[in-house]
Amino acid sequence: MAENTTTGDAPAGPGALPALRSGTGFALVAATVLASMVGFLDAYMVNVAVPAIGAGLRAGVSQVQWVLTGYLVTVASLLLLAGALADHFGRRRILVVGLGIMFVASLCCAAAPNVELLIAARAVQGVGGALVVPSSLALLNGTLRPTDRAKGIGVWAGVSTLGTTLGPYGGGWLVDHGSWRYIFLLNVPLIAAAYWVLRRVPEVDRTRRPLSLDLAGGLLTVLGLGGVIYALTAGPDSGWASTPVLTAAAIGLVCLIALVPLEQRRAAPMVRTALFRIRQFVAINATTVLFYGAISAAAYLVVLQCQLQLGYSATAAGAALVPESVVFLIVSPLVGGLVARVGTRWPMTVGILIVAGGFVWLSAARPGDGYLTAILPGAILWGLGLGLAVAPLTAAVLAAVDDSDLGEASAINDAASRVGGVILVALVPALLGAGGSRDLVQPLAGNYRTAMLVLAGLAIVSAVVTSVFVASGRRPSARVPAAPPRVHGCAVPTR
């Protein structure tokens, strides 16, 4: 297939892939950035509205908690199935469907008359999010010409982070000056803009993966991840030895274990276990679980420390790590060119180690310390390390598989990051020695530094995994054999 080597709007020939510096390339990046920001807003913005939602709907703590986790459970549980759908039906088509679901669900969230319907609408929002997440990144990586993919991912990673930075502040402003209902309408104009830009993005004509009607595999994935996430979410509140938590954990683990032999026996499974025979793919996902899990837990701990020990207001605590996002936004788009020259291994390794250094610096924050010395340097290190690591990590996991598996690979990697975050955040009370206590003031005073150093250690472990197992070249040689074509749902032998 000929590549588009021009920077104009017109492709070099029939079937050519667009360059990043073209009208189509610009529209592609804009559409995927907008779609990703919608997902980020729905994941992070609701946090600031929890008290207002509880008061407005007269909901209890556990009910409001499910407004947050209902979205997370459906996203994490359906990501793998969504990746398979994107690889079969087309990434652009699935992205459009996912954005439509999120649009309708957002309106339902804003109009929900009670907390039960709000939780249900949030769960549906998560279904849309699961479709949007893998298809947007796979569309970007599979549509741009290969020489521009690393740069495109760098731009996507940098600009998309605006959702995590601006979302909580935009949501907080809307809650303070209007209503908590308005936060669910904030992504509506973004979805409309994404639809408008997607008109210029083609569906790349490629041989698509056969669709597996793997209902059993999909059900096991939903029950497995859903059970584990429920147990980790409910454990700190209900007690780790409580019957609901133990039952959910047992069901989740049994379903996840049963998923492996089931998928191995299917001719065209939802998740091909052959992907996990690629050393690079396995190593990067192991890194993702550890690294992103440590990041999620560290962010939670720093905000708690700022509020409960350093005396910051909620707004000031939320702003404490803004420099991290600013530095990340500046650095990440520049890293794509570096990856194209030196590969993914060393930018990832160095970036993760710098993040670990930021954790170590932040671990020393104590009452009476000033922001400029206790928090700001650590936040800058954090952002610099993320800027170096995120784009190479994303590029490496997608480069480890064939183009026909980009949706599935993206979904698995995103699921790894979310599961890692859920696990480590759920373990924060244990890291602090708080057990089931809801009062974290004293545990933070005694064990905050230790907990942050543990998270720095996990980041260092992920850096070691990267340096040892991730290929140093720009494109690893390992490949998964292509899935056999299907006729009316039956596998056809091929040579």
Short mmCIF file of C-alpha atoms in Angstrom, two decimals:
data_model
loop_
_atom_site.label_atom_id
_atom_site.label_comp_id
_atom_site.label_asym_id
_atom_site.label_seq_id
_atom_site.Cartn_x
_atom_site.Cartn_y
_atom_site.Cartn_z
CA MET A 1 0.00 0.00 0.00
CA ALA A 2 1.41 3.35 -0.99
CA GLU A 3 1.91 5.91 1.73
CA ASN A 4 0.85 9.51 1.58
CA THR A 5 4.04 11.52 1.67
CA THR A 6 2.42 14.87 1.08
CA THR A 7 1.28 17.37 3.65
CA GLY A 8 -1.81 18.49 1.76
CA ASP A 9 -5.33 17.28 1.99
CA ALA A 10 -5.25 14.97 -0.97
CA PRO A 11 -3.89 11.47 -0.51
CA ALA A 12 -1.04 10.24 -2.63
CA GLY A 13 -3.19 7.61 -4.31
CA PRO A 14 -6.11 5.26 -3.86
CA GLY A 15 -6.05 3.70 -0.41
CA ALA A 16 -3.18 5.89 0.79
CA LEU A 17 -3.05 6.74 4.48
CA PRO A 18 -3.16 10.44 5.38
CA ALA A 19 -0.23 12.35 6.79
CA LEU A 20 -0.46 14.02 10.19
CA ARG A 21 0.04 17.42 8.53
CA SER A 22 -2.97 17.17 6.25
CA GLY A 23 -6.59 18.17 6.49
CA THR A 24 -7.63 14.58 7.11
CA GLY A 25 -4.82 14.07 9.63
CA PHE A 26 -5.80 17.20 11.53
CA ALA A 27 -9.46 16.15 11.57
CA LEU A 28 -8.47 12.68 12.74
CA VAL A 29 -6.45 13.97 15.68
CA ALA A 30 -9.12 16.53 16.59
CA ALA A 31 -11.91 13.93 16.54
CA THR A 32 -10.02 11.39 18.65
CA VAL A 33 -8.91 14.07 21.12
CA LEU A 34 -12.48 15.31 21.53
CA ALA A 35 -13.76 11.76 22.00
CA SER A 36 -11.08 10.96 24.58
CA MET A 37 -11.81 14.18 26.48
CA VAL A 38 -15.45 13.15 26.74
CA GLY A 39 -14.33 9.92 28.39
CA PHE A 40 -11.97 11.76 30.73
CA LEU A 41 -14.67 14.25 31.74
CA ASP A 42 -17.14 11.51 32.59
CA ALA A 43 -14.49 9.67 34.61
CA TYR A 44 -13.10 12.59 36.63
CA MET A 45 -15.60 15.44 36.72
CA VAL A 46 -18.27 13.76 38.82
CA ASN A 47 -15.95 13.61 41.84
CA VAL A 48 -16.42 17.31 42.59
CA ALA A 49 -20.23 16.97 42.52
CA VAL A 50 -20.59 14.10 45.00
CA PRO A 51 -21.79 16.24 47.96
CA ALA A 52 -24.23 18.19 45.77
CA ILE A 53 -25.63 15.00 44.22
CA GLY A 54 -26.11 13.45 47.65
CA ALA A 55 -27.92 16.54 48.96
CA GLY A 56 -29.98 17.11 45.82
CA LEU A 57 -31.22 13.54 45.52
CA ARG A 58 -31.19 12.78 49.27
CA ALA A 59 -28.93 9.84 48.58
CA GLY A 60 -26.76 7.97 51.04
CA VAL A 61 -23.00 7.62 50.84
CA SER A 62 -23.07 4.16 49.28
CA GLN A 63 -25.62 5.26 46.67
CA VAL A 64 -23.56 8.27 45.64
CA GLN A 65 -20.48 6.05 45.54
CA TRP A 66 -22.20 3.96 42.89
CA VAL A 67 -22.74 7.06 40.79
CA LEU A 68 -18.94 7.04 40.49
CA THR A 69 -18.27 3.31 40.28
CA GLY A 70 -21.22 2.46 38.05
CA TYR A 71 -19.43 4.17 35.17
CA LEU A 72 -16.10 2.55 36.01
CA VAL A 73 -17.49 -0.97 36.23
CA THR A 74 -19.19 -0.91 32.84
CA VAL A 75 -16.23 0.74 31.11
CA ALA A 76 -13.68 -1.72 32.48
CA SER A 77 -15.93 -4.74 31.98
CA LEU A 78 -16.86 -4.02 28.36
CA LEU A 79 -13.57 -2.68 27.00
CA LEU A 80 -12.42 -6.02 25.61
CA LEU A 81 -15.71 -6.71 23.86
CA ALA A 82 -15.70 -3.15 22.53
CA GLY A 83 -12.21 -3.63 21.10
CA ALA A 84 -13.35 -6.73 19.23
CA LEU A 85 -16.37 -4.85 17.86
CA ALA A 86 -14.13 -2.00 16.67
CA ASP A 87 -11.80 -4.40 14.86
CA HIS A 88 -14.76 -6.05 13.10
CA PHE A 89 -17.21 -3.27 12.30
CA GLY A 90 -14.66 -0.47 11.88
CA ARG A 91 -13.18 1.94 14.41
CA ARG A 92 -14.89 5.04 13.07
CA ARG A 93 -18.32 3.37 13.06
CA ILE A 94 -17.98 2.10 16.65
CA LEU A 95 -16.67 5.50 17.77
CA VAL A 96 -19.75 7.18 16.32
CA VAL A 97 -22.05 4.67 18.07
CA GLY A 98 -20.23 5.10 21.39
CA LEU A 99 -20.44 8.88 21.25
CA GLY A 100 -24.16 8.62 20.50
CA ILE A 101 -24.73 6.42 23.55
CA MET A 102 -22.79 8.86 25.74
CA PHE A 103 -24.78 11.79 24.34
CA VAL A 104 -28.15 10.21 25.23
CA ALA A 105 -26.91 8.91 28.59
CA SER A 106 -25.56 12.35 29.53
CA LEU A 107 -28.96 13.91 28.94
CA CYS A 108 -30.55 11.16 31.06
CA CYS A 109 -28.02 11.81 33.86
CA ALA A 110 -28.83 15.51 33.85
CA ALA A 111 -32.57 14.82 34.03
CA ALA A 112 -32.49 11.90 36.52
CA PRO A 113 -35.24 12.39 39.14
CA ASN A 114 -33.69 10.00 41.67
CA VAL A 115 -30.36 8.38 42.45
CA GLU A 116 -31.37 4.95 41.16
CA LEU A 117 -32.02 6.27 37.66
CA LEU A 118 -28.84 8.36 37.84
CA ILE A 119 -26.82 5.23 38.63
CA ALA A 120 -28.47 3.40 35.73
CA ALA A 121 -27.74 6.29 33.35
CA ARG A 122 -24.13 6.39 34.52
CA ALA A 123 -23.80 2.68 33.79
CA VAL A 124 -25.11 3.28 30.26
CA GLN A 125 -22.67 6.16 29.96
CA GLY A 126 -19.95 3.63 30.74
CA VAL A 127 -21.15 1.42 27.87
CA GLY A 128 -20.60 4.36 25.52
CA GLY A 129 -17.24 5.08 27.14
CA ALA A 130 -16.14 1.49 26.60
CA LEU A 131 -16.90 1.84 22.88
CA VAL A 132 -15.22 5.23 22.57
CA VAL A 133 -11.95 4.47 24.38
CA PRO A 134 -10.43 1.68 22.24
CA SER A 135 -11.97 2.76 18.94
CA SER A 136 -10.70 6.37 19.15
CA LEU A 137 -7.06 5.46 19.72
CA ALA A 138 -7.19 2.53 17.29
CA LEU A 139 -8.73 4.82 14.66
CA LEU A 140 -5.89 7.32 15.14
CA ASN A 141 -3.15 4.71 14.99
CA GLY A 142 -4.69 2.70 12.15
CA THR A 143 -5.57 5.65 9.90
CA LEU A 144 -2.41 7.80 10.01
CA ARG A 145 0.51 6.75 7.84
CA PRO A 146 3.00 4.66 9.88
CA THR A 147 5.75 7.30 9.96
CA ASP A 148 3.40 9.80 11.64
CA ARG A 149 1.74 7.50 14.16
CA ALA A 150 4.10 8.12 17.08
CA LYS A 151 3.80 11.89 16.63
CA GLY A 152 0.03 11.65 16.34
CA ILE A 153 -0.21 9.64 19.54
CA GLY A 154 2.01 12.19 21.27
CA VAL A 155 -0.31 15.03 20.28
CA TRP A 156 -3.35 12.97 21.28
CA ALA A 157 -1.88 12.12 24.69
CA GLY A 158 -0.86 15.70 25.43
CA VAL A 159 -4.07 17.47 24.41
CA SER A 160 -6.39 14.79 25.81
CA THR A 161 -5.00 15.38 29.28
CA LEU A 162 -6.80 18.73 29.29
CA GLY A 163 -9.89 16.72 30.18
CA THR A 164 -8.34 15.51 33.43
CA THR A 165 -6.99 18.98 34.24
CA LEU A 166 -9.90 21.22 33.34
CA GLY A 167 -12.76 18.79 34.02
CA PRO A 168 -12.79 19.00 37.84
CA TYR A 169 -12.56 22.81 37.76
CA GLY A 170 -15.21 23.22 35.10
CA GLY A 171 -17.45 20.80 36.97
CA GLY A 172 -16.83 22.54 40.29
CA TRP A 173 -17.65 25.93 38.79
CA LEU A 174 -20.90 24.58 37.37
CA VAL A 175 -21.85 23.04 40.72
CA ASP A 176 -21.06 26.26 42.60
CA HIS A 177 -22.81 28.60 40.15
CA GLY A 178 -25.60 26.42 38.83
CA SER A 179 -26.47 22.80 39.56
CA TRP A 180 -24.75 19.42 39.69
CA ARG A 181 -26.96 18.45 36.76
CA TYR A 182 -25.04 20.82 34.49
CA ILE A 183 -21.84 18.79 34.77
CA PHE A 184 -23.43 16.01 32.71
CA LEU A 185 -24.17 18.52 29.95
CA LEU A 186 -20.60 19.76 29.69
CA ASN A 187 -19.58 16.98 27.31
CA VAL A 188 -22.59 17.49 24.99
CA PRO A 189 -20.91 20.24 22.89
CA LEU A 190 -17.72 18.15 22.77
CA ILE A 191 -19.64 15.19 21.36
CA ALA A 192 -21.32 17.44 18.80
CA ALA A 193 -17.92 18.84 17.77
CA ALA A 194 -16.48 15.33 17.47
CA TYR A 195 -19.36 14.32 15.18
CA TRP A 196 -18.77 17.37 13.00
CA VAL A 197 -15.04 16.71 12.66
CA LEU A 198 -15.53 12.97 12.04
CA ARG A 199 -17.19 13.83 8.71
CA ARG A 200 -13.69 14.33 7.29
CA VAL A 201 -12.27 11.10 8.70
CA PRO A 202 -12.51 8.02 6.46
CA GLU A 203 -13.06 4.45 7.57
CA VAL A 204 -9.83 2.82 6.42
CA ASP A 205 -10.60 -0.09 4.10
CA ARG A 206 -8.80 -3.05 5.65
CA THR A 207 -9.41 -6.72 6.18
CA ARG A 208 -11.30 -6.78 9.44
CA ARG A 209 -11.27 -9.37 12.16
CA PRO A 210 -14.13 -11.84 12.02
CA LEU A 211 -16.69 -11.10 14.70
CA SER A 212 -16.97 -13.75 17.33
CA LEU A 213 -20.44 -14.17 18.78
CA ASP A 214 -18.65 -14.97 22.00
CA LEU A 215 -21.51 -14.30 24.37
CA ALA A 216 -20.06 -16.62 27.00
CA GLY A 217 -16.69 -14.87 26.85
CA GLY A 218 -18.34 -11.46 27.05
CA LEU A 219 -20.44 -12.54 30.02
CA LEU A 220 -17.43 -13.99 31.85
CA THR A 221 -15.48 -10.78 31.25
CA VAL A 222 -18.29 -8.60 32.58
CA LEU A 223 -18.85 -10.82 35.63
CA GLY A 224 -15.12 -11.28 36.25
CA LEU A 225 -14.00 -7.66 36.09
CA GLY A 226 -17.27 -6.43 37.56
CA GLY A 227 -17.00 -8.79 40.53
CA VAL A 228 -13.39 -7.91 41.27
CA ILE A 229 -13.98 -4.17 40.91
CA TYR A 230 -17.08 -4.35 43.10
CA ALA A 231 -15.13 -6.18 45.80
CA LEU A 232 -12.29 -3.66 45.69
CA THR A 233 -14.73 -0.75 45.77
CA ALA A 234 -16.94 -2.08 48.55
CA GLY A 235 -14.19 -3.68 50.64
CA PRO A 236 -13.00 -0.58 52.54
CA ASP A 237 -16.58 0.34 53.48
CA SER A 238 -18.23 -3.06 54.06
CA GLY A 239 -15.15 -4.89 55.31
CA TRP A 240 -12.92 -7.22 53.32
CA ALA A 241 -14.31 -10.29 55.14
CA SER A 242 -17.96 -9.37 54.60
CA THR A 243 -20.10 -11.84 52.69
CA PRO A 244 -20.93 -9.54 49.72
CA VAL A 245 -17.27 -8.63 49.21
CA LEU A 246 -16.00 -12.20 49.46
CA THR A 247 -18.78 -13.47 47.20
CA ALA A 248 -18.14 -10.82 44.56
CA ALA A 249 -14.39 -11.44 44.66
CA ALA A 250 -14.85 -15.20 44.37
CA ILE A 251 -17.26 -14.89 41.44
CA GLY A 252 -14.98 -12.42 39.71
CA LEU A 253 -11.84 -14.52 40.08
CA VAL A 254 -13.57 -17.75 39.03
CA CYS A 255 -14.99 -16.07 35.92
CA LEU A 256 -11.65 -14.56 34.94
CA ILE A 257 -9.88 -17.90 35.40
CA ALA A 258 -12.56 -19.70 33.39
CA LEU A 259 -12.22 -17.12 30.60
CA VAL A 260 -8.76 -18.38 29.59
CA PRO A 261 -9.63 -21.99 28.60
CA LEU A 262 -12.90 -20.82 27.07
CA GLU A 263 -11.17 -18.33 24.76
CA GLN A 264 -8.48 -20.84 23.86
CA ARG A 265 -11.08 -23.29 22.55
CA ARG A 266 -12.97 -20.82 20.37
CA ALA A 267 -12.09 -20.48 16.68
CA ALA A 268 -12.52 -16.70 16.73
CA PRO A 269 -12.68 -15.58 20.34
CA MET A 270 -13.48 -12.14 21.68
CA VAL A 271 -9.96 -11.99 23.11
CA ARG A 272 -7.35 -14.09 21.37
CA THR A 273 -4.99 -15.54 23.93
CA ALA A 274 -2.35 -15.65 21.18
CA LEU A 275 -1.84 -11.93 21.84
CA PHE A 276 -0.41 -12.84 25.22
CA ARG A 277 2.30 -14.95 23.58
CA ILE A 278 3.93 -11.71 22.44
CA ARG A 279 6.53 -10.82 25.07
CA GLN A 280 6.34 -7.10 24.33
CA PHE A 281 2.56 -7.04 24.64
CA VAL A 282 2.59 -8.85 27.98
CA ALA A 283 5.45 -6.72 29.34
CA ILE A 284 3.80 -3.43 28.43
CA ASN A 285 0.50 -4.42 29.99
CA ALA A 286 2.31 -5.52 33.17
CA THR A 287 4.02 -2.13 33.20
CA THR A 288 0.65 -0.46 32.65
CA VAL A 289 -0.97 -2.17 35.64
CA LEU A 290 1.87 -1.21 37.98
CA PHE A 291 2.63 2.26 36.63
CA TYR A 292 -0.89 3.60 36.16
CA GLY A 293 -2.00 1.97 39.38
CA ALA A 294 0.78 3.75 41.26
CA ILE A 295 -0.12 7.06 39.57
CA SER A 296 -3.80 6.80 40.52
CA ALA A 297 -3.04 5.95 44.14
CA ALA A 298 -0.34 8.63 44.44
CA ALA A 299 -2.67 11.32 43.11
CA TYR A 300 -5.27 10.27 45.68
CA LEU A 301 -2.74 10.28 48.51
CA VAL A 302 -1.29 13.69 47.62
CA VAL A 303 -4.74 15.30 47.57
CA LEU A 304 -5.55 13.71 50.94
CA GLN A 305 -2.25 14.91 52.40
CA CYS A 306 -2.79 18.44 51.14
CA GLN A 307 -6.27 18.63 52.65
CA LEU A 308 -5.93 16.69 55.89
CA GLN A 309 -2.33 17.44 56.87
CA LEU A 310 -1.19 20.58 55.03
CA GLY A 311 -4.43 22.48 55.61
CA TYR A 312 -5.30 23.18 51.96
CA SER A 313 -8.87 23.88 50.89
CA ALA A 314 -10.45 21.42 48.47
CA THR A 315 -9.89 23.83 45.59
CA ALA A 316 -6.25 24.38 46.52
CA ALA A 317 -5.68 20.65 46.94
CA GLY A 318 -7.20 20.02 43.51
CA ALA A 319 -4.91 22.66 42.03
CA ALA A 320 -1.78 21.31 43.70
CA LEU A 321 -0.93 18.93 40.85
CA VAL A 322 -1.96 21.22 37.98
CA PRO A 323 1.71 21.91 37.13
CA GLU A 324 2.07 18.17 36.46
CA SER A 325 -0.60 18.38 33.75
CA VAL A 326 0.90 21.55 32.29
CA VAL A 327 4.37 20.00 32.00
CA PHE A 328 2.87 16.81 30.58
CA LEU A 329 0.94 18.84 28.00
CA ILE A 330 4.14 20.57 26.89
CA VAL A 331 6.40 17.51 26.82
CA SER A 332 4.16 14.76 25.47
CA PRO A 333 3.66 16.10 21.91
CA LEU A 334 7.44 16.48 21.56
CA VAL A 335 8.21 12.88 22.47
CA GLY A 336 6.74 11.34 19.33
CA GLY A 337 9.72 12.44 17.26
CA LEU A 338 12.10 11.03 19.86
CA VAL A 339 10.32 7.67 19.78
CA ALA A 340 10.57 7.60 15.99
CA ARG A 341 14.36 7.95 16.31
CA VAL A 342 15.33 5.87 19.36
CA GLY A 343 12.37 3.52 19.91
CA THR A 344 10.08 3.16 22.90
CA ARG A 345 12.13 1.35 25.55
CA TRP A 346 14.36 4.09 26.92
CA PRO A 347 11.92 7.04 26.87
CA MET A 348 9.48 4.81 28.78
CA THR A 349 12.09 3.62 31.27
CA VAL A 350 13.54 7.07 31.97
CA GLY A 351 10.09 8.65 32.17
CA ILE A 352 8.81 6.11 34.70
CA LEU A 353 11.92 6.56 36.86
CA ILE A 354 11.42 10.35 36.83
CA VAL A 355 7.82 9.86 37.98
CA ALA A 356 9.13 7.64 40.79
CA GLY A 357 11.48 10.48 41.74
CA GLY A 358 8.49 12.81 41.89
CA PHE A 359 6.75 10.40 44.27
CA VAL A 360 9.83 10.36 46.51
CA TRP A 361 9.92 14.16 46.61
CA LEU A 362 6.21 14.42 47.39
CA SER A 363 6.54 11.79 50.12
CA ALA A 364 8.45 14.35 52.23
CA ALA A 365 5.57 16.88 52.35
CA ARG A 366 4.74 17.67 55.98
CA PRO A 367 2.57 20.19 57.86
CA GLY A 368 4.19 23.61 57.75
CA ASP A 369 5.98 23.01 54.44
CA GLY A 370 5.46 25.57 51.68
CA TYR A 371 3.95 24.62 48.34
CA LEU A 372 6.94 25.86 46.32
CA THR A 373 9.32 23.49 48.08
CA ALA A 374 7.15 20.55 49.15
CA ILE A 375 4.75 20.04 46.23
CA LEU A 376 5.76 21.98 43.12
CA PRO A 377 9.10 20.24 42.38
CA GLY A 378 7.51 16.81 42.75
CA ALA A 379 4.60 17.81 40.50
CA ILE A 380 7.03 19.03 37.83
CA LEU A 381 9.01 15.79 37.97
CA TRP A 382 5.76 13.84 37.77
CA GLY A 383 4.63 15.74 34.65
CA LEU A 384 8.03 15.45 32.97
CA GLY A 385 8.14 11.71 33.55
CA LEU A 386 4.60 11.20 32.31
CA GLY A 387 5.35 13.25 29.23
CA LEU A 388 8.28 10.98 28.42
CA ALA A 389 6.51 7.70 29.22
CA VAL A 390 2.88 7.86 28.10
CA ALA A 391 3.21 8.31 24.34
CA PRO A 392 5.96 5.63 24.01
CA LEU A 393 3.92 3.22 26.14
CA THR A 394 0.86 3.69 23.97
CA ALA A 395 2.87 3.45 20.76
CA ALA A 396 4.65 0.30 21.95
CA VAL A 397 1.51 -1.61 22.87
CA LEU A 398 -0.09 -0.80 19.52
CA ALA A 399 3.09 -1.57 17.58
CA ALA A 400 3.28 -5.00 19.21
CA VAL A 401 0.29 -6.30 17.23
CA ASP A 402 -0.92 -6.29 13.65
CA ASP A 403 -3.18 -3.49 12.45
CA SER A 404 -6.17 -5.85 12.43
CA ASP A 405 -5.83 -6.21 16.23
CA LEU A 406 -5.38 -2.53 17.15
CA GLY A 407 -8.83 -2.18 18.70
CA GLU A 408 -8.40 -5.27 20.85
CA ALA A 409 -4.85 -4.31 21.88
CA SER A 410 -5.97 -0.79 22.81
CA ALA A 411 -8.90 -2.17 24.81
CA ILE A 412 -6.73 -4.63 26.73
CA ASN A 413 -4.17 -1.95 27.56
CA ASP A 414 -6.82 0.52 28.69
CA ALA A 415 -8.45 -2.19 30.81
CA ALA A 416 -5.03 -2.88 32.35
CA SER A 417 -4.61 0.79 33.30
CA ARG A 418 -8.09 0.98 34.83
CA VAL A 419 -7.78 -2.27 36.74
CA GLY A 420 -4.37 -1.17 38.04
CA GLY A 421 -5.85 2.13 39.22
CA VAL A 422 -8.80 0.49 40.93
CA ILE A 423 -6.61 -2.03 42.72
CA LEU A 424 -4.06 0.48 44.03
CA VAL A 425 -6.61 3.11 45.05
CA ALA A 426 -8.59 0.43 46.90
CA LEU A 427 -5.39 -0.55 48.71
CA VAL A 428 -4.64 3.01 49.91
CA PRO A 429 -6.22 2.40 53.37
CA ALA A 430 -4.10 -0.73 53.72
CA LEU A 431 -0.95 1.19 52.71
CA LEU A 432 -1.79 3.76 55.37
CA GLY A 433 -2.56 1.12 57.98
CA ALA A 434 -6.09 2.47 58.29
CA GLY A 435 -7.94 -0.83 57.88
CA GLY A 436 -11.66 -0.13 57.60
CA SER A 437 -11.43 3.23 59.36
CA ARG A 438 -12.93 6.22 57.59
CA ASP A 439 -10.79 8.71 59.52
CA LEU A 440 -7.54 9.05 57.58
CA VAL A 441 -6.06 11.99 59.53
CA GLN A 442 -3.94 9.92 61.91
CA PRO A 443 -3.04 7.19 59.37
CA LEU A 444 -1.82 9.89 56.99
CA ALA A 445 0.26 11.51 59.72
CA GLY A 446 2.02 8.26 60.46
CA ASN A 447 2.23 6.42 57.14
CA TYR A 448 1.87 8.86 54.24
CA ARG A 449 5.60 8.87 53.50
CA THR A 450 5.81 5.07 53.65
CA ALA A 451 2.82 4.68 51.33
CA MET A 452 4.28 7.09 48.76
CA LEU A 453 7.63 5.29 48.86
CA VAL A 454 5.85 1.96 48.27
CA LEU A 455 4.19 3.46 45.20
CA ALA A 456 7.56 4.80 44.02
CA GLY A 457 8.90 1.27 44.40
CA LEU A 458 6.09 -0.12 42.23
CA ALA A 459 6.89 2.47 39.58
CA ILE A 460 10.55 1.42 39.68
CA VAL A 461 9.53 -2.22 39.25
CA SER A 462 7.53 -1.25 36.16
CA ALA A 463 10.59 0.59 34.81
CA VAL A 464 12.71 -2.53 35.28
CA VAL A 465 10.10 -4.63 33.45
CA THR A 466 10.18 -2.11 30.61
CA SER A 467 13.96 -2.00 30.34
CA VAL A 468 14.28 -5.79 30.31
CA PHE A 469 11.34 -6.96 28.21
CA VAL A 470 10.29 -4.15 25.88
CA ALA A 471 11.97 -4.21 22.48
CA SER A 472 14.39 -1.37 21.82
CA GLY A 473 13.51 -1.05 18.15
CA ARG A 474 10.72 1.05 16.71
CA ARG A 475 8.70 -1.97 15.64
CA PRO A 476 8.97 -5.33 17.42
CA SER A 477 9.27 -8.39 15.23
CA ALA A 478 6.84 -10.58 17.16
CA ARG A 479 3.46 -11.07 15.54
CA VAL A 480 0.23 -12.86 16.27
CA PRO A 481 -0.97 -15.14 13.47
CA ALA A 482 -3.92 -13.58 11.72
CA ALA A 483 -7.31 -14.90 12.80
CA PRO A 484 -8.84 -17.20 10.18
CA PRO A 485 -11.61 -15.81 8.01
CA ARG A 486 -15.17 -16.92 8.70
CA VAL A 487 -18.07 -17.89 6.52
CA HIS A 488 -21.44 -17.67 8.28
CA GLY A 489 -19.70 -17.86 11.65
CA CYS A 490 -17.53 -20.91 10.87
CA ALA A 491 -13.76 -20.80 10.72
CA VAL A 492 -12.26 -21.61 7.33
CA PRO A 493 -8.83 -23.31 7.25
CA THR A 494 -6.14 -21.27 5.49
CA ARG A 495 -2.60 -21.94 4.40
#
